[in-house]
Short mmCIF file of C-alpha atoms in Angstrom, two decimals:
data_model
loop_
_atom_site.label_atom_id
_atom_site.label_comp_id
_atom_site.label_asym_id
_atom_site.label_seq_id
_atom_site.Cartn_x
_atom_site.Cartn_y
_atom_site.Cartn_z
CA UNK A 1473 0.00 0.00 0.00
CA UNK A 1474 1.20 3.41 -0.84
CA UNK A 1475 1.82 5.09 2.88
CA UNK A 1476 0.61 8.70 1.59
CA UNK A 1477 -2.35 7.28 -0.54
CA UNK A 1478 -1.50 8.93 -3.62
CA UNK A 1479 -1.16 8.17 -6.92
CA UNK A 1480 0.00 9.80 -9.78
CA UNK A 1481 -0.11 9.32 -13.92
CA UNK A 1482 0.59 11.13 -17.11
CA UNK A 1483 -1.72 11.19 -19.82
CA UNK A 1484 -0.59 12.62 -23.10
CA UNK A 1485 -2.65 15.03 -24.76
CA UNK A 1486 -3.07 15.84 -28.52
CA UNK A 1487 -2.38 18.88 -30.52
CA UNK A 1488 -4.44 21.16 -30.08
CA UNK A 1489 -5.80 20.58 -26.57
CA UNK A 1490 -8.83 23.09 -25.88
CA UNK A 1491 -7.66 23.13 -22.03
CA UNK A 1492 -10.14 26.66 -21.56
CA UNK A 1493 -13.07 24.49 -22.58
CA UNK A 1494 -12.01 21.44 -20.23
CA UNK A 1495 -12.20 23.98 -17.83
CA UNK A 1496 -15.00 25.87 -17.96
CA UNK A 1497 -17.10 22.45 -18.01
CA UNK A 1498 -15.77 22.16 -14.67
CA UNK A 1499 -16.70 25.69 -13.33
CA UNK A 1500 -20.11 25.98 -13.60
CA UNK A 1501 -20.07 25.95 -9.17
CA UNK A 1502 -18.93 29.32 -8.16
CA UNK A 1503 -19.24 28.12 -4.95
CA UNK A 1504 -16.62 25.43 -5.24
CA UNK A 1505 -18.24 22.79 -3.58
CA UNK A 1506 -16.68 19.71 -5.08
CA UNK A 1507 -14.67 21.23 -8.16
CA UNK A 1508 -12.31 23.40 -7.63
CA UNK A 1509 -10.56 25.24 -10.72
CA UNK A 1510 -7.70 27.36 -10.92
CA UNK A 1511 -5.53 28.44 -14.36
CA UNK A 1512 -4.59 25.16 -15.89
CA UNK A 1513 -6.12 22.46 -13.06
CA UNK A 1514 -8.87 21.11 -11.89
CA UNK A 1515 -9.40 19.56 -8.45
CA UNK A 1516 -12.54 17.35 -7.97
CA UNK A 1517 -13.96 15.17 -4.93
CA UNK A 1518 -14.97 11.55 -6.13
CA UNK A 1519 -16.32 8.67 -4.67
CA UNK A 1520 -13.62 6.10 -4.33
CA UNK A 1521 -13.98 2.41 -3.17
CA UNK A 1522 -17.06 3.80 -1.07
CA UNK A 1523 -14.79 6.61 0.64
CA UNK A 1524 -13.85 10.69 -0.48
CA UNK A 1525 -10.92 11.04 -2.74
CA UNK A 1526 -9.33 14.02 -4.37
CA UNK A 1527 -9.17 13.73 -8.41
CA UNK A 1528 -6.53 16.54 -9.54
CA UNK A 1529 -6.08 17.02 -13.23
CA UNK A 1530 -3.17 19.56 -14.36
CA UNK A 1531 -2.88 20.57 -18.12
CA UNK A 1532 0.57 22.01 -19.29
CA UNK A 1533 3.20 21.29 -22.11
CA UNK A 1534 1.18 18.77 -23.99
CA UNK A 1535 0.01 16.42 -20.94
CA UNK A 1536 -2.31 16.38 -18.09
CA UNK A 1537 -0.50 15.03 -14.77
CA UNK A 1538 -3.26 12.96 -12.85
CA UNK A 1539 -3.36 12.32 -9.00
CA UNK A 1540 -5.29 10.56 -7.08
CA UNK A 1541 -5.26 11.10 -3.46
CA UNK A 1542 -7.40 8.69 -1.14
CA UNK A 1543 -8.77 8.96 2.25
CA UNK A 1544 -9.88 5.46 2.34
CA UNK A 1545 -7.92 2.22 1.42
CA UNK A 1546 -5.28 2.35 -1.42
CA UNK A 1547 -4.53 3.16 -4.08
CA UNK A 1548 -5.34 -0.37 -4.86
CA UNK A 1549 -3.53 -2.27 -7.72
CA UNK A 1550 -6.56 -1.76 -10.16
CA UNK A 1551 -6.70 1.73 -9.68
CA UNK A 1552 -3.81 2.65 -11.99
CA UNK A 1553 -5.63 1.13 -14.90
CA UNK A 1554 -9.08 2.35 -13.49
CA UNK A 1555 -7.65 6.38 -13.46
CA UNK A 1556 -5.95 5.97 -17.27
CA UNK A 1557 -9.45 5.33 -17.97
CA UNK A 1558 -10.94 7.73 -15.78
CA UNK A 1559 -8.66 10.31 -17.26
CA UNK A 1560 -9.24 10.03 -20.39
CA UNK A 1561 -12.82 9.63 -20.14
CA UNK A 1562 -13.39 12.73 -18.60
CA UNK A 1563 -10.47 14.58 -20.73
CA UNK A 1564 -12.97 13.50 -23.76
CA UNK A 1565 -9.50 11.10 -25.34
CA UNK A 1566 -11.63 8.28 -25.94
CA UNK A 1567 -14.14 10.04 -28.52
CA UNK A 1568 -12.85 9.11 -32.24
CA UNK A 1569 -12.59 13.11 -32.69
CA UNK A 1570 -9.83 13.02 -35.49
CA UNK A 1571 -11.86 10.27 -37.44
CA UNK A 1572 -14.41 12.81 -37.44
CA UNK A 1573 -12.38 15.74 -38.39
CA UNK A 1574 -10.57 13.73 -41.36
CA UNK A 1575 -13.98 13.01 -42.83
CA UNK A 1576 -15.75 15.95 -42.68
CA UNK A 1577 -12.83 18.91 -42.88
CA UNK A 1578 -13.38 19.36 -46.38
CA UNK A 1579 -17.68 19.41 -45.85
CA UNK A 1580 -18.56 23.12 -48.02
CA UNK A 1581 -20.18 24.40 -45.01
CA UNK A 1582 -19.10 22.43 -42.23
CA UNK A 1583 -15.40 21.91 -43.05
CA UNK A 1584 -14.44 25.66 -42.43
CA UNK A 1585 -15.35 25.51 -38.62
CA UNK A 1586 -14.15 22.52 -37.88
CA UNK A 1587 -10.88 23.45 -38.74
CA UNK A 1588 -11.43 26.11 -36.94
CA UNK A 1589 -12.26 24.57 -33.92
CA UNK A 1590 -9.94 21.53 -34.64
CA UNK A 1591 -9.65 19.05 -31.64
CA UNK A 1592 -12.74 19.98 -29.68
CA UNK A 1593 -14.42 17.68 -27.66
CA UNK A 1594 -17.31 17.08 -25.32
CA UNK A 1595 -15.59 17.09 -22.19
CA UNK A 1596 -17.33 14.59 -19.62
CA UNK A 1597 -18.66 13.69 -16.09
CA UNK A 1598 -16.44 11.94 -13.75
CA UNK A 1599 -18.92 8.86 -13.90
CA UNK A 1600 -21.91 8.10 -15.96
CA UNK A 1601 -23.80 8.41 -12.61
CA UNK A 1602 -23.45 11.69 -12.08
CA UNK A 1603 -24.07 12.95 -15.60
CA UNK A 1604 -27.58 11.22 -15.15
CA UNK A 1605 -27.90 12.89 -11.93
CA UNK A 1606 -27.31 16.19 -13.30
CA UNK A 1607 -29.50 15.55 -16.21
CA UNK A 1608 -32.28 14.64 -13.91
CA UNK A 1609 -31.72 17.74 -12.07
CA UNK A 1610 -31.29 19.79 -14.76
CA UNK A 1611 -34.97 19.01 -15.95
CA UNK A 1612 -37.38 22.09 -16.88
CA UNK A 1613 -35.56 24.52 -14.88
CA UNK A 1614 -32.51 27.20 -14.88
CA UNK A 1615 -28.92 25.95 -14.72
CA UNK A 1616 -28.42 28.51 -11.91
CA UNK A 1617 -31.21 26.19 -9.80
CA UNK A 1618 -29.90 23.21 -11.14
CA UNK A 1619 -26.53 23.95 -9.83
CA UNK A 1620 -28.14 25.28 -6.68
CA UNK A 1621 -29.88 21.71 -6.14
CA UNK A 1622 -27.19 19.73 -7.08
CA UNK A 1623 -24.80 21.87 -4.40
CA UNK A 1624 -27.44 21.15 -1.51
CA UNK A 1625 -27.19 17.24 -2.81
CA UNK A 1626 -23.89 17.01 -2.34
CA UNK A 1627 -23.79 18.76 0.78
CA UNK A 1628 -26.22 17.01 2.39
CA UNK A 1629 -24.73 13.48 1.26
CA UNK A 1630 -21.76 14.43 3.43
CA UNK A 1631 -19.17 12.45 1.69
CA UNK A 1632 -16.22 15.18 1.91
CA UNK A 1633 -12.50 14.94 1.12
CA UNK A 1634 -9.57 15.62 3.89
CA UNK A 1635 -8.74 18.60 1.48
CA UNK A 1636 -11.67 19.93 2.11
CA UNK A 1637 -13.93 19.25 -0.84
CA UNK A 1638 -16.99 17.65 -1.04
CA UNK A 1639 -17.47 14.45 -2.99
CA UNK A 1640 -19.99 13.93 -5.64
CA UNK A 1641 -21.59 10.89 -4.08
CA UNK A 1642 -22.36 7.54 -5.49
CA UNK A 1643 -25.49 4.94 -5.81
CA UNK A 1644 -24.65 3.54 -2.47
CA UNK A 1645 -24.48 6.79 -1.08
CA UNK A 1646 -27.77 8.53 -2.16
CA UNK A 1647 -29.26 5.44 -0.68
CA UNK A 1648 -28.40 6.70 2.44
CA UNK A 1649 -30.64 9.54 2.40
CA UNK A 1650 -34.92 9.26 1.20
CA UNK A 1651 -37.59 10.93 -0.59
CA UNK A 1652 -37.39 13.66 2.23
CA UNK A 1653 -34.09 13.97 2.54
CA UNK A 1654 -34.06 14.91 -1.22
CA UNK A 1655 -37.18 17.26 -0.92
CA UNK A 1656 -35.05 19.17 1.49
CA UNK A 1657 -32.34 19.87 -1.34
CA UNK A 1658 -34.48 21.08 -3.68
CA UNK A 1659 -35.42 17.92 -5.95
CA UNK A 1660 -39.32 17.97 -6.74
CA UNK A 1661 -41.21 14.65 -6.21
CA UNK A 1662 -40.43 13.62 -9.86
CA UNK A 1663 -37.07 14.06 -9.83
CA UNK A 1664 -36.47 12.43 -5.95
CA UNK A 1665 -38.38 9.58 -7.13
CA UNK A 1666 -36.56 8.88 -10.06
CA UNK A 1667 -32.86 9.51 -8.71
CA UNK A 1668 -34.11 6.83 -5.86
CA UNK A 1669 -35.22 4.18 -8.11
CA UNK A 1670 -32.10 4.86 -10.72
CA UNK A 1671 -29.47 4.34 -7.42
CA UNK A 1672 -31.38 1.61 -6.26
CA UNK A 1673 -31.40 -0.32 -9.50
CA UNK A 1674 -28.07 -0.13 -9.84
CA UNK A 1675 -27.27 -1.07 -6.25
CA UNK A 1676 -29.32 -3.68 -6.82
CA UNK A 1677 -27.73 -4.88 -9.99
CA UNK A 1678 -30.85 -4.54 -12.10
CA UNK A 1679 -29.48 -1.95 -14.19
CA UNK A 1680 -25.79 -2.70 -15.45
CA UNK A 1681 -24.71 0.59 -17.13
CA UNK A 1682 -21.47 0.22 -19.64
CA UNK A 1683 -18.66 2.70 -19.40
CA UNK A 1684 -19.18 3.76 -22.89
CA UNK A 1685 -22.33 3.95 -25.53
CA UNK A 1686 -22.09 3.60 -29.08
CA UNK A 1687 -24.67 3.44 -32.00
CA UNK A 1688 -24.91 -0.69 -31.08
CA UNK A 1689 -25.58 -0.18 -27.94
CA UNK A 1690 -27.43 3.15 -26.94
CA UNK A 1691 -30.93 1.95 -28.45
CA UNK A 1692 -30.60 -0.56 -25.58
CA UNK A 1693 -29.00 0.89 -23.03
CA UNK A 1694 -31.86 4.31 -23.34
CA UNK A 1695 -34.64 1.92 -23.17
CA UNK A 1696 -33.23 0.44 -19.62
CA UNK A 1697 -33.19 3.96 -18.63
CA UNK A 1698 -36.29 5.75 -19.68
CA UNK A 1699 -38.12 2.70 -18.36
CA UNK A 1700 -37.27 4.19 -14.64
CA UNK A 1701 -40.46 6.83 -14.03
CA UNK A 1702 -39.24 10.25 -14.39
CA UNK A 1703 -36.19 9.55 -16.80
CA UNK A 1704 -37.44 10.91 -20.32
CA UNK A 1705 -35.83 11.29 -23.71
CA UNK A 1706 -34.35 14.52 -23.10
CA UNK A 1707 -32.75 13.16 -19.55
CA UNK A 1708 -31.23 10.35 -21.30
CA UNK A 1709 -29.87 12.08 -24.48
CA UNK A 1710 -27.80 14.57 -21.81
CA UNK A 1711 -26.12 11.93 -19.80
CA UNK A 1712 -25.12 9.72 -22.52
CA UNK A 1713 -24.01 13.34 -24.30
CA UNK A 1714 -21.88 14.19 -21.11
CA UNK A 1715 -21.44 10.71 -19.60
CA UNK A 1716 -20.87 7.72 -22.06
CA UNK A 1717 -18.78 9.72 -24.94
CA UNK A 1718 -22.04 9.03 -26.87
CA UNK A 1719 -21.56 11.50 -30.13
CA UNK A 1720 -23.84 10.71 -31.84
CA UNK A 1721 -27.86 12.31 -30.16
CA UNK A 1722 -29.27 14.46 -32.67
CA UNK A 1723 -29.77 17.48 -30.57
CA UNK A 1724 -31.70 19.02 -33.03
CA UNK A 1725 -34.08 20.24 -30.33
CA UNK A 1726 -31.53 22.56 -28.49
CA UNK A 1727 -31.72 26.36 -29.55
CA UNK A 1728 -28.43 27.06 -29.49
CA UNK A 1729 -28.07 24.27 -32.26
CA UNK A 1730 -30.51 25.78 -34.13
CA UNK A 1731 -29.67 29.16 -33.88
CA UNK A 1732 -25.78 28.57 -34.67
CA UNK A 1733 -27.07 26.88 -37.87
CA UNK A 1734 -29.33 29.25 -38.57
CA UNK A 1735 -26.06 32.05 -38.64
CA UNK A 1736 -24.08 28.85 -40.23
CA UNK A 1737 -26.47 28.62 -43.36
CA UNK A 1738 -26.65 32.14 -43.74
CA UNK A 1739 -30.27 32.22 -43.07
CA UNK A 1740 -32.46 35.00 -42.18
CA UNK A 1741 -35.22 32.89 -41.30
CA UNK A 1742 -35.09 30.81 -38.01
CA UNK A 1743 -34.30 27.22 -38.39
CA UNK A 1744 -36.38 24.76 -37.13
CA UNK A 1745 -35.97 21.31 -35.06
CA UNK A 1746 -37.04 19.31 -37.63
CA UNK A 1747 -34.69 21.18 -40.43
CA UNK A 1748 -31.88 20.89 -37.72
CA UNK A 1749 -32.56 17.05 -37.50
CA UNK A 1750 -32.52 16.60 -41.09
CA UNK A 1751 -29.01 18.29 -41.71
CA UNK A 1752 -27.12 17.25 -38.62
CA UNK A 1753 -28.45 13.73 -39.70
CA UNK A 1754 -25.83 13.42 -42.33
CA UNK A 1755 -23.01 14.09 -39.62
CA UNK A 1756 -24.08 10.48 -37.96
CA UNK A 1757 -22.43 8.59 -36.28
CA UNK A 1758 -20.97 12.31 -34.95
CA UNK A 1759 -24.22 14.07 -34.85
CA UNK A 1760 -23.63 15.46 -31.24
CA UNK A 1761 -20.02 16.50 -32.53
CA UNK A 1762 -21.02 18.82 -35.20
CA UNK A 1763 -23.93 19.94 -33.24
CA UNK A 1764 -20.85 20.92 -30.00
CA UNK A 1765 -19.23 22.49 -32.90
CA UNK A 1766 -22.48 24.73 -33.79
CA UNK A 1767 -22.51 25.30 -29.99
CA UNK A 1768 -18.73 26.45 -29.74
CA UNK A 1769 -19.52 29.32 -32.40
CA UNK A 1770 -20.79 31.35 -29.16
CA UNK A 1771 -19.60 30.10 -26.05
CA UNK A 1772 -16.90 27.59 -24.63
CA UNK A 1773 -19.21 27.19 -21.53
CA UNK A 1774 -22.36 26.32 -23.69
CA UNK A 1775 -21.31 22.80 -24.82
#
């Protein structure tokens, strides 16, 4: 066992890296509850063999230096592999970005900002539980209330990090707490009721979510979710957007999409969802990609 309960990697990065972007995913918390960001790291409280740990990602001179610092057992033997994954999942490495770019750089509308914005990513969730958390959250309301309820969440979980950041808790953990306990953060009886039953599923083994979807897969794997009450299309679509590296929802219904395209095409007119699904349609299996693109055209923070 490592007597300080740290562990550090290197993960190389490719050229160019859009390190602003990875960060600005990460600050959307001015409170700094369980992500803390300064100029070129982020420091984030995870759930760790059931106990806080500190995630710290640094970005400079082509790499990101990864730690992992523990307040519970380890670092295990696994965990090596399991943070090179973790890493890269969240660092957006694993999406097939420079397929898409090869293919499509010379598309006569498209082609012009993606070279543009070459090597841009959707930067991800530290697990595909908590993007479905936050999409569940995130339902019908502001992202200034969805932050809000998702702070009080974590708070009120208690899992927190001898650093001093809170941890973003797991399954096992928002088992701890009930419907009330939920109600009391914000979550409405929707939203308490489906975060309960998603956790206990998995706890339960029920519902086996895989690290990544893919166009085999995420047919299947959105079915298993939308079946829980309270999970809907739009839910789903977010968290495997920002939690499986799943490029490839249509998006068409976002109005930032639309509008982007809309200044894209050169149109005066507004575009609408269903003219939005039929062009981003022959981006697929990338769909997502070119529609983060369309979002990039007016603000990092907005994809």
């Amino acid at each position: 066992m490592n007597n300080n309960k740290k562990l550090t990697i290197t993960v190389p990065l490719p050229e160019p890296y859009h390190t602003a972007d990875f960060l600005a995913f990460h600050l959307r918390d001015n409170h700094h509850v369980a992500e803390e960001v300064t100029e070129n790291r982020v420091m984030k409280g995870i759930c760790l063999h059931s106990h806080p740990a500190l995630l710290t990602l640094e970005i400079s001179s082509g790499e990101a230096r990864v730690t992992l610092s523990t307040d519970g057992p380890g670092p295990l033997p696994e965990d090596e592999a399991r943070m090179q994954h973790l890493a890269r999942h969240m660092l957006g490495l694993i999406q097939p970005v420079e397929e898409f770019e090869t293919q499509y750089q010379d598309h006569p509308l498209a082609g012009p900002l993606i070279r543009q914005q070459k090597g841009l990513r959707i930067y991800q969730s530290a697990t595909p539980f908590e993007a479905i958390n936050w999409a569940i959250i995130g339902q019908q309301i502001s992202v200034q209330a969805a932050i809000s309820i998702r702070r009080r969440l974590i708070q009120h979980i208690g899992l927190r990090h001898s650093s001093g950041l809170w941890c973003y808790p797991d399954a096992a953990h928002i088992l701890q707490t009930d419907f009330d306990g939920l109600r009391s953060c914000g979550f409405s009886v929707g939203k308490a009721n489906a975060l309960l039953a998603l956790s206990e599923q998995l706890e339960s083994g029920a519902l086996v979510l895989p690290d990544v979807v893919t166009p085999e897969n995420a047919d299947a794997v959105s079915a298993s979710l939308t079946a829980i009450k309270g999970i809907g299309t739009w839910t789903v679509s977010y968290a495997l957007l920002r939690g499986f590296n799943y490029l490839n929802g249509s998006l068409h219904g976002d109005i930032a999409v639309r509008r982007n395209l809309q200044r894209l095409l050169a149109r005066d007119e507004k575009i609408t969802a269903d003219e939005t699904q039929e062009w981003l349609a022959d981006f697929a299996p990338w769909r997502a990609l070119m529609a983060a693109h369309l979002w990039r055209l007016e603000s990092a923070a907005g994809y």
